[in-house]
PDB file of C-alpha atoms in Angstrom:
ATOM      1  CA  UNK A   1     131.030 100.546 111.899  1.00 90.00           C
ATOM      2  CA  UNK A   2     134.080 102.743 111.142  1.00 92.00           C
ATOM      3  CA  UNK A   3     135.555 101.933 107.408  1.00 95.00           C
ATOM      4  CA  UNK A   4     138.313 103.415 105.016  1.00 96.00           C
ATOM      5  CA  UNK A   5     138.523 103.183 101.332  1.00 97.00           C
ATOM      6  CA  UNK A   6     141.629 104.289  99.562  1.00 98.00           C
ATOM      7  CA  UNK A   7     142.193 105.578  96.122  1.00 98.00           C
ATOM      8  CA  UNK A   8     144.556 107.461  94.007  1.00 98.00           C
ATOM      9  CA  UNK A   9     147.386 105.006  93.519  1.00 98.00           C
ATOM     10  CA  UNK A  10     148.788 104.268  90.139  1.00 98.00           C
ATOM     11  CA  UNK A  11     152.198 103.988  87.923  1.00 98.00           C
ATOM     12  CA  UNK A  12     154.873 106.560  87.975  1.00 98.00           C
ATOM     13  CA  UNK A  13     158.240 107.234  87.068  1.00 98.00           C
ATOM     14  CA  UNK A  14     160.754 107.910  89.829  1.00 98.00           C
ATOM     15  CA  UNK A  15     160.628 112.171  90.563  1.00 98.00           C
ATOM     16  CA  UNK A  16     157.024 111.789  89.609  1.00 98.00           C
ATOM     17  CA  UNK A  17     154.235 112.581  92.512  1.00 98.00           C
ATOM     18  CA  UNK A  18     150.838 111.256  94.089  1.00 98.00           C
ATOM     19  CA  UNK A  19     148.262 112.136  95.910  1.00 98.00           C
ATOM     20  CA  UNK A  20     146.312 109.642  97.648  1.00 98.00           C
ATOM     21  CA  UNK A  21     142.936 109.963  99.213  1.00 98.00           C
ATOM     22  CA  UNK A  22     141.251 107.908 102.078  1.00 97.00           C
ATOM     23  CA  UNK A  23     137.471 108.267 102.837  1.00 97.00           C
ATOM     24  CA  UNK A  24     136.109 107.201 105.822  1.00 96.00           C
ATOM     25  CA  UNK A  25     132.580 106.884 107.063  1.00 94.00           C
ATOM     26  CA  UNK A  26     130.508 104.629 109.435  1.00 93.00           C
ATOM     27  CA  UNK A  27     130.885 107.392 112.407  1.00 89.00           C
ATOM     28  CA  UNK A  28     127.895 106.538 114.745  1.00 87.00           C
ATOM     29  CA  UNK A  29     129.333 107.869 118.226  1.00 89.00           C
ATOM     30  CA  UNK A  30     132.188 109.763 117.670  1.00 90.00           C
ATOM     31  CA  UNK A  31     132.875 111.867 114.460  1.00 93.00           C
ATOM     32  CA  UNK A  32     136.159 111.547 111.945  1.00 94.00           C
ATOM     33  CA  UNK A  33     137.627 114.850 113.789  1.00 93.00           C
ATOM     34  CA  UNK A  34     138.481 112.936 116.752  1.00 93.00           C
ATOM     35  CA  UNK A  35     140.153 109.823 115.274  1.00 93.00           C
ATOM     36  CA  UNK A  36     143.627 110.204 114.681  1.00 95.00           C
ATOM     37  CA  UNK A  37     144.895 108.657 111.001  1.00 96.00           C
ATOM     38  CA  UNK A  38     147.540 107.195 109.642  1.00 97.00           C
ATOM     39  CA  UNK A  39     148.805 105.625 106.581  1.00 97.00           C
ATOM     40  CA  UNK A  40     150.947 102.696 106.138  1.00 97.00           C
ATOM     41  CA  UNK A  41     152.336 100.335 103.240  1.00 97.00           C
ATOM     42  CA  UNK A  42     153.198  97.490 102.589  1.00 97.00           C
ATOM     43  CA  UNK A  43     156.026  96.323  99.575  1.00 97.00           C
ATOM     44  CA  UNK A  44     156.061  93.668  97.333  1.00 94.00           C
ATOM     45  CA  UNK A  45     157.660  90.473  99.580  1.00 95.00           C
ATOM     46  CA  UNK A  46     157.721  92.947 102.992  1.00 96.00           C
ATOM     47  CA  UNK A  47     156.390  93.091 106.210  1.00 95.00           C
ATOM     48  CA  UNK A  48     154.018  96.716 107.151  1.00 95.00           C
ATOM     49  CA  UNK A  49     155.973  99.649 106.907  1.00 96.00           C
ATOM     50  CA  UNK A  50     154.400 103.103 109.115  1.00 97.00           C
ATOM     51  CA  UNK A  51     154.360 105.790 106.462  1.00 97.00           C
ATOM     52  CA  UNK A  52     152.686 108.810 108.376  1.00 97.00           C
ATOM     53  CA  UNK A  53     149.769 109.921 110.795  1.00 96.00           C
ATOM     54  CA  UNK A  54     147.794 112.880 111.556  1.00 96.00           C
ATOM     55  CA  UNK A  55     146.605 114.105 115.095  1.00 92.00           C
ATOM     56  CA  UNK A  56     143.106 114.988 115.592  1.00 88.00           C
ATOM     57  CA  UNK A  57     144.503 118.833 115.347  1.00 85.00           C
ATOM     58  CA  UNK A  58     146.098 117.935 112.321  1.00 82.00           C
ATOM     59  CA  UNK A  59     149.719 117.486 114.002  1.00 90.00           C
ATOM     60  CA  UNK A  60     151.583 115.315 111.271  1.00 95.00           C
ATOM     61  CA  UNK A  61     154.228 112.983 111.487  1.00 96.00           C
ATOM     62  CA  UNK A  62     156.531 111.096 109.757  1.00 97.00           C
ATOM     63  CA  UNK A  63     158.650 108.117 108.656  1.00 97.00           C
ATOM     64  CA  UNK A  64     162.288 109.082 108.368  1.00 97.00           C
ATOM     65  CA  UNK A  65     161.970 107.431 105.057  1.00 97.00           C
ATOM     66  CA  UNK A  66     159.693 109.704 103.290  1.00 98.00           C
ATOM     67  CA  UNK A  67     160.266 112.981 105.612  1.00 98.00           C
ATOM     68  CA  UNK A  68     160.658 116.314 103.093  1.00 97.00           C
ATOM     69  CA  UNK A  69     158.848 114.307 100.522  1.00 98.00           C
ATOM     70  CA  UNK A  70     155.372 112.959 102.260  1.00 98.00           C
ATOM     71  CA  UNK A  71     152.822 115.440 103.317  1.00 98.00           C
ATOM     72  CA  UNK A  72     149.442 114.307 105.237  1.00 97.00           C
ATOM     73  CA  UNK A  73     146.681 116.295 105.554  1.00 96.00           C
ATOM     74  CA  UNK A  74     142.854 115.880 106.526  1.00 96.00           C
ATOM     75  CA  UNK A  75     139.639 117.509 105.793  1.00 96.00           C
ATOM     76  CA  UNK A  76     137.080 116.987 108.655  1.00 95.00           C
ATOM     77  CA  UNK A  77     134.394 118.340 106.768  1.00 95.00           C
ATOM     78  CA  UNK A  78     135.392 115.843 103.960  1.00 96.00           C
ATOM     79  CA  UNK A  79     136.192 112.588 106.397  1.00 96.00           C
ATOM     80  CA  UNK A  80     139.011 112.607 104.354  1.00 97.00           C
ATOM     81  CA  UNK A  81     142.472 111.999 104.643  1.00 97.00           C
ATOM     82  CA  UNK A  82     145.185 112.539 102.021  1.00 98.00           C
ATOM     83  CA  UNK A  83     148.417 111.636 101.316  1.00 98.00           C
ATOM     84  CA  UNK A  84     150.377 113.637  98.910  1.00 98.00           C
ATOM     85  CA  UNK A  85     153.777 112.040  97.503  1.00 98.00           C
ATOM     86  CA  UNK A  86     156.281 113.636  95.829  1.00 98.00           C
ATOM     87  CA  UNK A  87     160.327 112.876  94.536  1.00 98.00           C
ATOM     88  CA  UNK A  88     158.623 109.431  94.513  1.00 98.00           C
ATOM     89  CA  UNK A  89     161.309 106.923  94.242  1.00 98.00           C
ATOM     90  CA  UNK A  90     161.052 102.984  93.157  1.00 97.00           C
ATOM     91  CA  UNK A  91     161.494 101.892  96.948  1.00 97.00           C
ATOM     92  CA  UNK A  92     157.934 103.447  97.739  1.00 98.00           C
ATOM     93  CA  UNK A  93     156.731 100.743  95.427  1.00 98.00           C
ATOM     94  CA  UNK A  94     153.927  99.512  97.731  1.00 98.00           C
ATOM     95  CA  UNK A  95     150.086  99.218  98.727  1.00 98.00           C
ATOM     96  CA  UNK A  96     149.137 101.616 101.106  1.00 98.00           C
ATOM     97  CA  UNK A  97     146.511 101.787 103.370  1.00 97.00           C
ATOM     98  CA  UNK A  98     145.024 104.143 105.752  1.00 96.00           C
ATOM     99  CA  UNK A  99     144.126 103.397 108.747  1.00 96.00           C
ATOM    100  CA  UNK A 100     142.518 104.855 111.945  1.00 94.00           C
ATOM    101  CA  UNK A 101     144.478 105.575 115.090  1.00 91.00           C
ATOM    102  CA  UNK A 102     148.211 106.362 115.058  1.00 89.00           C
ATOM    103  CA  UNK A 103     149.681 103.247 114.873  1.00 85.00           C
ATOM    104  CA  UNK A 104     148.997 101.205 112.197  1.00 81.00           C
ATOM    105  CA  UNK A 105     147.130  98.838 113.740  1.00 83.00           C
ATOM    106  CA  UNK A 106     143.386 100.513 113.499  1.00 89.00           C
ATOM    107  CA  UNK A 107     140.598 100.257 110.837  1.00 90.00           C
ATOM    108  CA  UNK A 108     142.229  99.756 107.682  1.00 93.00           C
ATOM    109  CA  UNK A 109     140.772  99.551 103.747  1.00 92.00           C
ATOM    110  CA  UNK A 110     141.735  97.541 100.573  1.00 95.00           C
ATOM    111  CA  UNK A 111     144.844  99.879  99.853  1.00 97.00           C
ATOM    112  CA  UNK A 112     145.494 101.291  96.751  1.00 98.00           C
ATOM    113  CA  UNK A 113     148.829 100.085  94.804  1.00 98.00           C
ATOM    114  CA  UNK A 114     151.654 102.305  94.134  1.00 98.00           C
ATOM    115  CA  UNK A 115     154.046 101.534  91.739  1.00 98.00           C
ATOM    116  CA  UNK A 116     157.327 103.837  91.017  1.00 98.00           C
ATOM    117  CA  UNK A 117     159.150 102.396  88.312  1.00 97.00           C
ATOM    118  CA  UNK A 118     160.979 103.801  85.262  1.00 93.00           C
TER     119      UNK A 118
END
């Protein structure tokens, strides 16, 4: 059985950056370099918000929201996925979560809280 765990969430001040990390394991039949990945988030009081994914080739792609200031990246020797966050701002306040597949809607872990706040 496939499973996630985030980390690397915390408190910052608006400007600040992040970098979260999302291990996965449980890869009986088909290993992490062939799952696509995503992360999304959700806000305090808000519905699930798609932050970014990651092709199996490492293709990434992006909300408009945090374009320019989101990069995703994965190590397949790592079954790791991270999410580095910079020019943070207070409305990326949220728990994210990574999840398999592309849309959101895969595997998914505990999420790790963000919190950008002055």
């Amino acid at each position: 059985e496939v499973q996630v765990a985030e980390s690397g969430g915390g408190t910052v001040q608006p400007g600040e950056s992040l970098r979260l990390s999302c291990a996965a394991s449980g890869f009986q039949f088909k290993p992490f370099s062939t799952y696509a990945m995503s992360w999304v988030r959700r806000a305090p009081g808000k519905g699930l918000e798609w932050v970014s994914g990651i092709n199996r080739d490492g293709g990434p792609i992006y909300a408009d929201s945090v374009k320019g200031r989101f990069t995703i990246s994965r190590d397949n020797a790592k079954n790791t996925v991270y999410l580095q966050m910079n020019s943070l701002k207070t409305e990326d306040t949220a728990v994210y979560y990574c999840t398999t597949g592309l849309t959101g809607s895969g595997v998914r872990g505990q999420g790790t809280q963000v919190i950008v706040s002055s």
